[in-house]
mmCIF file of C-alpha atoms in Angstrom:
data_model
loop_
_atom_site.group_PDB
_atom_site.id
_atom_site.type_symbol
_atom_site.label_atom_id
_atom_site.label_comp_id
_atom_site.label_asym_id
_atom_site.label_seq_id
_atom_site.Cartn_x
_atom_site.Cartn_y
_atom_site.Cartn_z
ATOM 1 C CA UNK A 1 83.889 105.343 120.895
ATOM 2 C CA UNK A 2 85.602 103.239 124.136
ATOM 3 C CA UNK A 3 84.816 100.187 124.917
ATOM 4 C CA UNK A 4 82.436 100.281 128.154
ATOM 5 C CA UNK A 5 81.232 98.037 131.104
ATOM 6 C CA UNK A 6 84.647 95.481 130.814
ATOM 7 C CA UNK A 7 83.023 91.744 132.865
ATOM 8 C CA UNK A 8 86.530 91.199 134.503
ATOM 9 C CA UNK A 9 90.434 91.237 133.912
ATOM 10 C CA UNK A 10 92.988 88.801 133.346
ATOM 11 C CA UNK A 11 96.126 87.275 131.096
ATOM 12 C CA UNK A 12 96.198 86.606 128.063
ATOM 13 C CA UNK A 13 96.399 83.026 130.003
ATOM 14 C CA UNK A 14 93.882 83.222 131.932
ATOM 15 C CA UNK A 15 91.219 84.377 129.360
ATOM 16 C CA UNK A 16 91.905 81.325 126.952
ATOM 17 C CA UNK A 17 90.983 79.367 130.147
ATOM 18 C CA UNK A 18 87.775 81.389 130.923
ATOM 19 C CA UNK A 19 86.774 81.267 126.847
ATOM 20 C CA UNK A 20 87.343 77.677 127.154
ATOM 21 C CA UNK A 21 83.945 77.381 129.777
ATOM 22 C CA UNK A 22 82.144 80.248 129.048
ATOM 23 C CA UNK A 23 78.739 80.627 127.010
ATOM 24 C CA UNK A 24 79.417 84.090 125.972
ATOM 25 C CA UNK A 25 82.191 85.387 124.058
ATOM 26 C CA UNK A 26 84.664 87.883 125.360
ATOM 27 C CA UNK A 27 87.684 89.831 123.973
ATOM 28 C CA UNK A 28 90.604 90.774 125.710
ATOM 29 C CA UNK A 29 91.542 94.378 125.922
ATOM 30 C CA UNK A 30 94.509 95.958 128.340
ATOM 31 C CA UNK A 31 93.670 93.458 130.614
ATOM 32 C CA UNK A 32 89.998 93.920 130.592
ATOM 33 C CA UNK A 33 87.452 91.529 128.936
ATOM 34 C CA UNK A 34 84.402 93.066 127.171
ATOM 35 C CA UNK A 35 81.369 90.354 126.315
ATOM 36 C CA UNK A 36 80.133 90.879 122.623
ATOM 37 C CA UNK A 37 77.231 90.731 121.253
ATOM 38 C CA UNK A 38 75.308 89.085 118.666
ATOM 39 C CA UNK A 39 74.794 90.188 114.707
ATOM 40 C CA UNK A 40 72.132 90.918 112.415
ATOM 41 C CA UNK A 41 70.590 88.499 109.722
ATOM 42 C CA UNK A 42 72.392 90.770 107.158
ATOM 43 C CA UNK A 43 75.900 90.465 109.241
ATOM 44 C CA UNK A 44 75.643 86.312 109.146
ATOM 45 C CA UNK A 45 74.713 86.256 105.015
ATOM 46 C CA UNK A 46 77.633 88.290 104.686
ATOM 47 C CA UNK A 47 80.314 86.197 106.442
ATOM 48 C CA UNK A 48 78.225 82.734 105.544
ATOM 49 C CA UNK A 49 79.206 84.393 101.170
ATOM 50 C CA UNK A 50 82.393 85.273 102.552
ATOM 51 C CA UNK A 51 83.429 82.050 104.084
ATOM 52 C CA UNK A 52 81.562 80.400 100.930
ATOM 53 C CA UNK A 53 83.415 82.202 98.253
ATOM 54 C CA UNK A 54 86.799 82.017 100.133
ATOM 55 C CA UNK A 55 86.826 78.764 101.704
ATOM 56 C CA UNK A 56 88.156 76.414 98.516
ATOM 57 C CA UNK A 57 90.426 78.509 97.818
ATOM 58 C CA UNK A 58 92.067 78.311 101.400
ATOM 59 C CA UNK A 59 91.489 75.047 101.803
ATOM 60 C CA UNK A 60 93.759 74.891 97.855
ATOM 61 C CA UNK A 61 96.450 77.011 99.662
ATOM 62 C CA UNK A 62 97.275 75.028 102.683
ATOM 63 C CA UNK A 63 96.114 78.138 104.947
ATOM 64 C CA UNK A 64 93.303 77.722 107.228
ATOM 65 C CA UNK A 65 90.479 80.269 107.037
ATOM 66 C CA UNK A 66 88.711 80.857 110.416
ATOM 67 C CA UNK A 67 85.150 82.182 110.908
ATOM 68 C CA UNK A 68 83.847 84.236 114.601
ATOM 69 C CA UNK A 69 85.127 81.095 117.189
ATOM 70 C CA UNK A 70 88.897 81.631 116.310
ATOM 71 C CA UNK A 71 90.792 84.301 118.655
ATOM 72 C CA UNK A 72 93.698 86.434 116.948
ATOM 73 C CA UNK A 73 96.465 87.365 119.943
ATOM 74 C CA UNK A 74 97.925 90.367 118.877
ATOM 75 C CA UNK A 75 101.637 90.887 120.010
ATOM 76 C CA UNK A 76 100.654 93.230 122.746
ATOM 77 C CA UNK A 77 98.398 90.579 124.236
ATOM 78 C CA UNK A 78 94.983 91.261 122.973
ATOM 79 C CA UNK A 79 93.043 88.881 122.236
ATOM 80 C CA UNK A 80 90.072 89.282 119.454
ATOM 81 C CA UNK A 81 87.491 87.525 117.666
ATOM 82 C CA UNK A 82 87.431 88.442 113.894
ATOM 83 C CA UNK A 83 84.726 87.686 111.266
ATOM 84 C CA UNK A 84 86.633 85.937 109.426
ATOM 85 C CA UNK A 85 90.549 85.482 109.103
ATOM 86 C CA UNK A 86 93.513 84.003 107.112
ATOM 87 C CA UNK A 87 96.317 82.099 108.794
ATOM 88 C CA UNK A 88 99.522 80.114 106.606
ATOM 89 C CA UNK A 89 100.834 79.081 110.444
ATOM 90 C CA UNK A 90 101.384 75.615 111.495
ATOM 91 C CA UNK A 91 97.698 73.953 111.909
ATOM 92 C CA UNK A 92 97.009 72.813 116.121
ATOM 93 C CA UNK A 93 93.733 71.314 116.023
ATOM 94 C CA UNK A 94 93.345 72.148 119.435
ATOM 95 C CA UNK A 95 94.562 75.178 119.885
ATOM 96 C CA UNK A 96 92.213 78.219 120.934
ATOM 97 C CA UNK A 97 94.334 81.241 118.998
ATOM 98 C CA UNK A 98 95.971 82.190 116.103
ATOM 99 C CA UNK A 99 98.730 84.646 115.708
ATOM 100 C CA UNK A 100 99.509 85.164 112.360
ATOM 101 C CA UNK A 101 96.931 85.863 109.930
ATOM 102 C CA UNK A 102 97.289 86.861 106.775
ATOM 103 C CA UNK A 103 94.117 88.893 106.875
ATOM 104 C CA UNK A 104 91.746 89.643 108.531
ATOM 105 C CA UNK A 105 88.055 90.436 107.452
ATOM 106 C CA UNK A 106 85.375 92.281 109.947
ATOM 107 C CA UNK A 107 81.781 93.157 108.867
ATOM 108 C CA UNK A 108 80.967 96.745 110.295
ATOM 109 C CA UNK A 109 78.096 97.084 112.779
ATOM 110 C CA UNK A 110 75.977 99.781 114.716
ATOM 111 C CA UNK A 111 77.628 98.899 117.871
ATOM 112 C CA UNK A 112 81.224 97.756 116.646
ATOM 113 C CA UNK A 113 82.101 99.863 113.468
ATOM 114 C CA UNK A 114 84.129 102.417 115.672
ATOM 115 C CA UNK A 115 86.144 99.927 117.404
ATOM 116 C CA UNK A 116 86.974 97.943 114.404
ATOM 117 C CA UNK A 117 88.247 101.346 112.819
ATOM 118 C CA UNK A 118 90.295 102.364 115.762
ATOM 119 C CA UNK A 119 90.916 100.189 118.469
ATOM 120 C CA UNK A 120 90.579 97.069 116.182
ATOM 121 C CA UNK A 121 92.642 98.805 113.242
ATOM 122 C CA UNK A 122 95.779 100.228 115.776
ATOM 123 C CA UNK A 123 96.101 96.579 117.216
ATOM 124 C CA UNK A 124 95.885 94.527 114.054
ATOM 125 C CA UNK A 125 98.643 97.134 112.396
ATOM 126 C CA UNK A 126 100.839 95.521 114.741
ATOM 127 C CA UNK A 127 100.809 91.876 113.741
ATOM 128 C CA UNK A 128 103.832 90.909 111.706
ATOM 129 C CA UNK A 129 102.040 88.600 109.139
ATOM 130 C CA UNK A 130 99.201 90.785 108.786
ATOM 131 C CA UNK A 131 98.822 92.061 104.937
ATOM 132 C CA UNK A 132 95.465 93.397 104.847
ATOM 133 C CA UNK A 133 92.919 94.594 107.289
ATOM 134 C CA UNK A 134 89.081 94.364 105.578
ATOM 135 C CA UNK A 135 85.927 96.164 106.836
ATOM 136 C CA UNK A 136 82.717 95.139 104.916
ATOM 137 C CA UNK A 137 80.160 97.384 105.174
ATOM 138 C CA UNK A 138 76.404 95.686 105.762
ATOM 139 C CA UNK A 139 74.460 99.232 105.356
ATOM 140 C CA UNK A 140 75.534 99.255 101.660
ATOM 141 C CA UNK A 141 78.013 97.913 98.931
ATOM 142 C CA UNK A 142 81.301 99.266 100.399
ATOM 143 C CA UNK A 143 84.242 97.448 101.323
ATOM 144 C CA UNK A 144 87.444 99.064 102.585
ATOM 145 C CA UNK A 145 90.969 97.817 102.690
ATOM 146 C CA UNK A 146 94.033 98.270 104.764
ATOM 147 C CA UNK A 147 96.718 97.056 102.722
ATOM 148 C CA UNK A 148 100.316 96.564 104.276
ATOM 149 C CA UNK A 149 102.817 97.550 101.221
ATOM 150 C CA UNK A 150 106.681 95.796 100.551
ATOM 151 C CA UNK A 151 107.810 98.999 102.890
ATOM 152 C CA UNK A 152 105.999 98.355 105.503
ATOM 153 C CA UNK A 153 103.112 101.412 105.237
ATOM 154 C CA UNK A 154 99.455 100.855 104.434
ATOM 155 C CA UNK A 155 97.382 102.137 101.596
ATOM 156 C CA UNK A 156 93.816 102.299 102.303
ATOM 157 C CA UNK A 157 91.772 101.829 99.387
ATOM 158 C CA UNK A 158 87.812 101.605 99.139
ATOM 159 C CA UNK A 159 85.968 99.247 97.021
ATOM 160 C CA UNK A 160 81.804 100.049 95.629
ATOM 161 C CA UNK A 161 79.578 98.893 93.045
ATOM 162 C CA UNK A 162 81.285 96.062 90.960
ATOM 163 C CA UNK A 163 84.401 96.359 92.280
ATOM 164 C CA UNK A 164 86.516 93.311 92.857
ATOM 165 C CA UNK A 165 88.457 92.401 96.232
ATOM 166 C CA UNK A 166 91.643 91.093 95.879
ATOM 167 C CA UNK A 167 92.647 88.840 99.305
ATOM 168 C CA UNK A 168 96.751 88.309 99.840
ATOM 169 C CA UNK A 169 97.843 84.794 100.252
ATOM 170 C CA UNK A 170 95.315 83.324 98.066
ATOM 171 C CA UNK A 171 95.679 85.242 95.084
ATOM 172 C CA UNK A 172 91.877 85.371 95.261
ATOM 173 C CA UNK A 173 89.908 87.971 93.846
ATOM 174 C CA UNK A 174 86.190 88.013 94.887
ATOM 175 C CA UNK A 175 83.102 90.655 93.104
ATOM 176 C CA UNK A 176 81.831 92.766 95.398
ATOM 177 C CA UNK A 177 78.381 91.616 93.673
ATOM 178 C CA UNK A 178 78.990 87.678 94.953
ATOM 179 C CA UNK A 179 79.396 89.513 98.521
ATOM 180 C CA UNK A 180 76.162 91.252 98.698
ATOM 181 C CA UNK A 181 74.548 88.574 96.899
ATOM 182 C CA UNK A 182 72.504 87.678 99.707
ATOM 183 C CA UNK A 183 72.261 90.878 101.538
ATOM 184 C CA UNK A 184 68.345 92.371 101.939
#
């Protein structure tokens, strides 16, 4: 599925500057920004576990783990908003992106789910420091991974049932049970 009705163009410049005023969220695409929408109750309890079960360990590390407000510029210039996301770079306070995450985490919905495995999946693939690419399903206890191997390929592996997820750069390994804790 393509991305449809883009709100305007710009750089990569010019849409930190617009995300700086505006009330609604964009991400930058080719040029084009697209507004996003909201989530469901299930989508928030699954990033509020994630973030929960992750976030000690991160803080432990040194890294910085980012939730939804954070943008991840992509070397071509895109500019996205992930779930959730991993970054070991040097910490700005003030800064408004991030450009080397470890990982990144997205929790699938109705209107996203084929641009976070295409669009979302191409782009990220390109990011030096990326070593896994995570898509959490909310529809039922499934998580898949994109994981970057010593060579440089990717093994995609999914996860059900008890299953344990096992996040690069922490050395942290989270149930898939603790997940969907939470999830009606």
């Amino acid at each position: 599925m393509a991305r449809q009705n883009p709100v305007g163009q710009a750089t990569f410049e010019e849409y930190l500057e617009l995300e700086a005023r505006s009330q609604v969220r964009h991400e930058l695409v080719d040029g084009y920004l697209f507004a996003m929408a909201g989530g469901t109750a299930d989508h928030n309890r699954i990033c509020s576990r994630l973030l929960r079960l992750i976030y000690d360990a991160a803080e432990a590390s040194g890294c910085e783990l980012f939730i939804n407000d954070m943008i991840v510029q992509t070397p071509g210039g895109k500019g996205y908003y992930p779930d959730l996301f991993l970054t070991c770079e040097e910490s700005d306070g003030r800064a408004r992106f991030k450009q080397l995450p470890c990982w990144i985490i997205e929790v699938l919905s109705e209107s996203t789910e084929a641009i976070d495995r295409g669009e979302k999946l191409h782009n990220y693939k390109t990011i030096p420091s990326l070593k896994a690419y995570v898509l959490v399903s909310q529809d039922q206890k499934l998580v898949e991974v994109y994981r970057r191997l010593e060579d440089g390929t990717w093994r995609y592996e999914t996860l059900e049932g008890s299953d344990v997820l096992e996040l690069p750069c922490l050395e942290l390994r989270v149930g898939l049970e603790e997940i969907y804790r939470a999830v009606t």
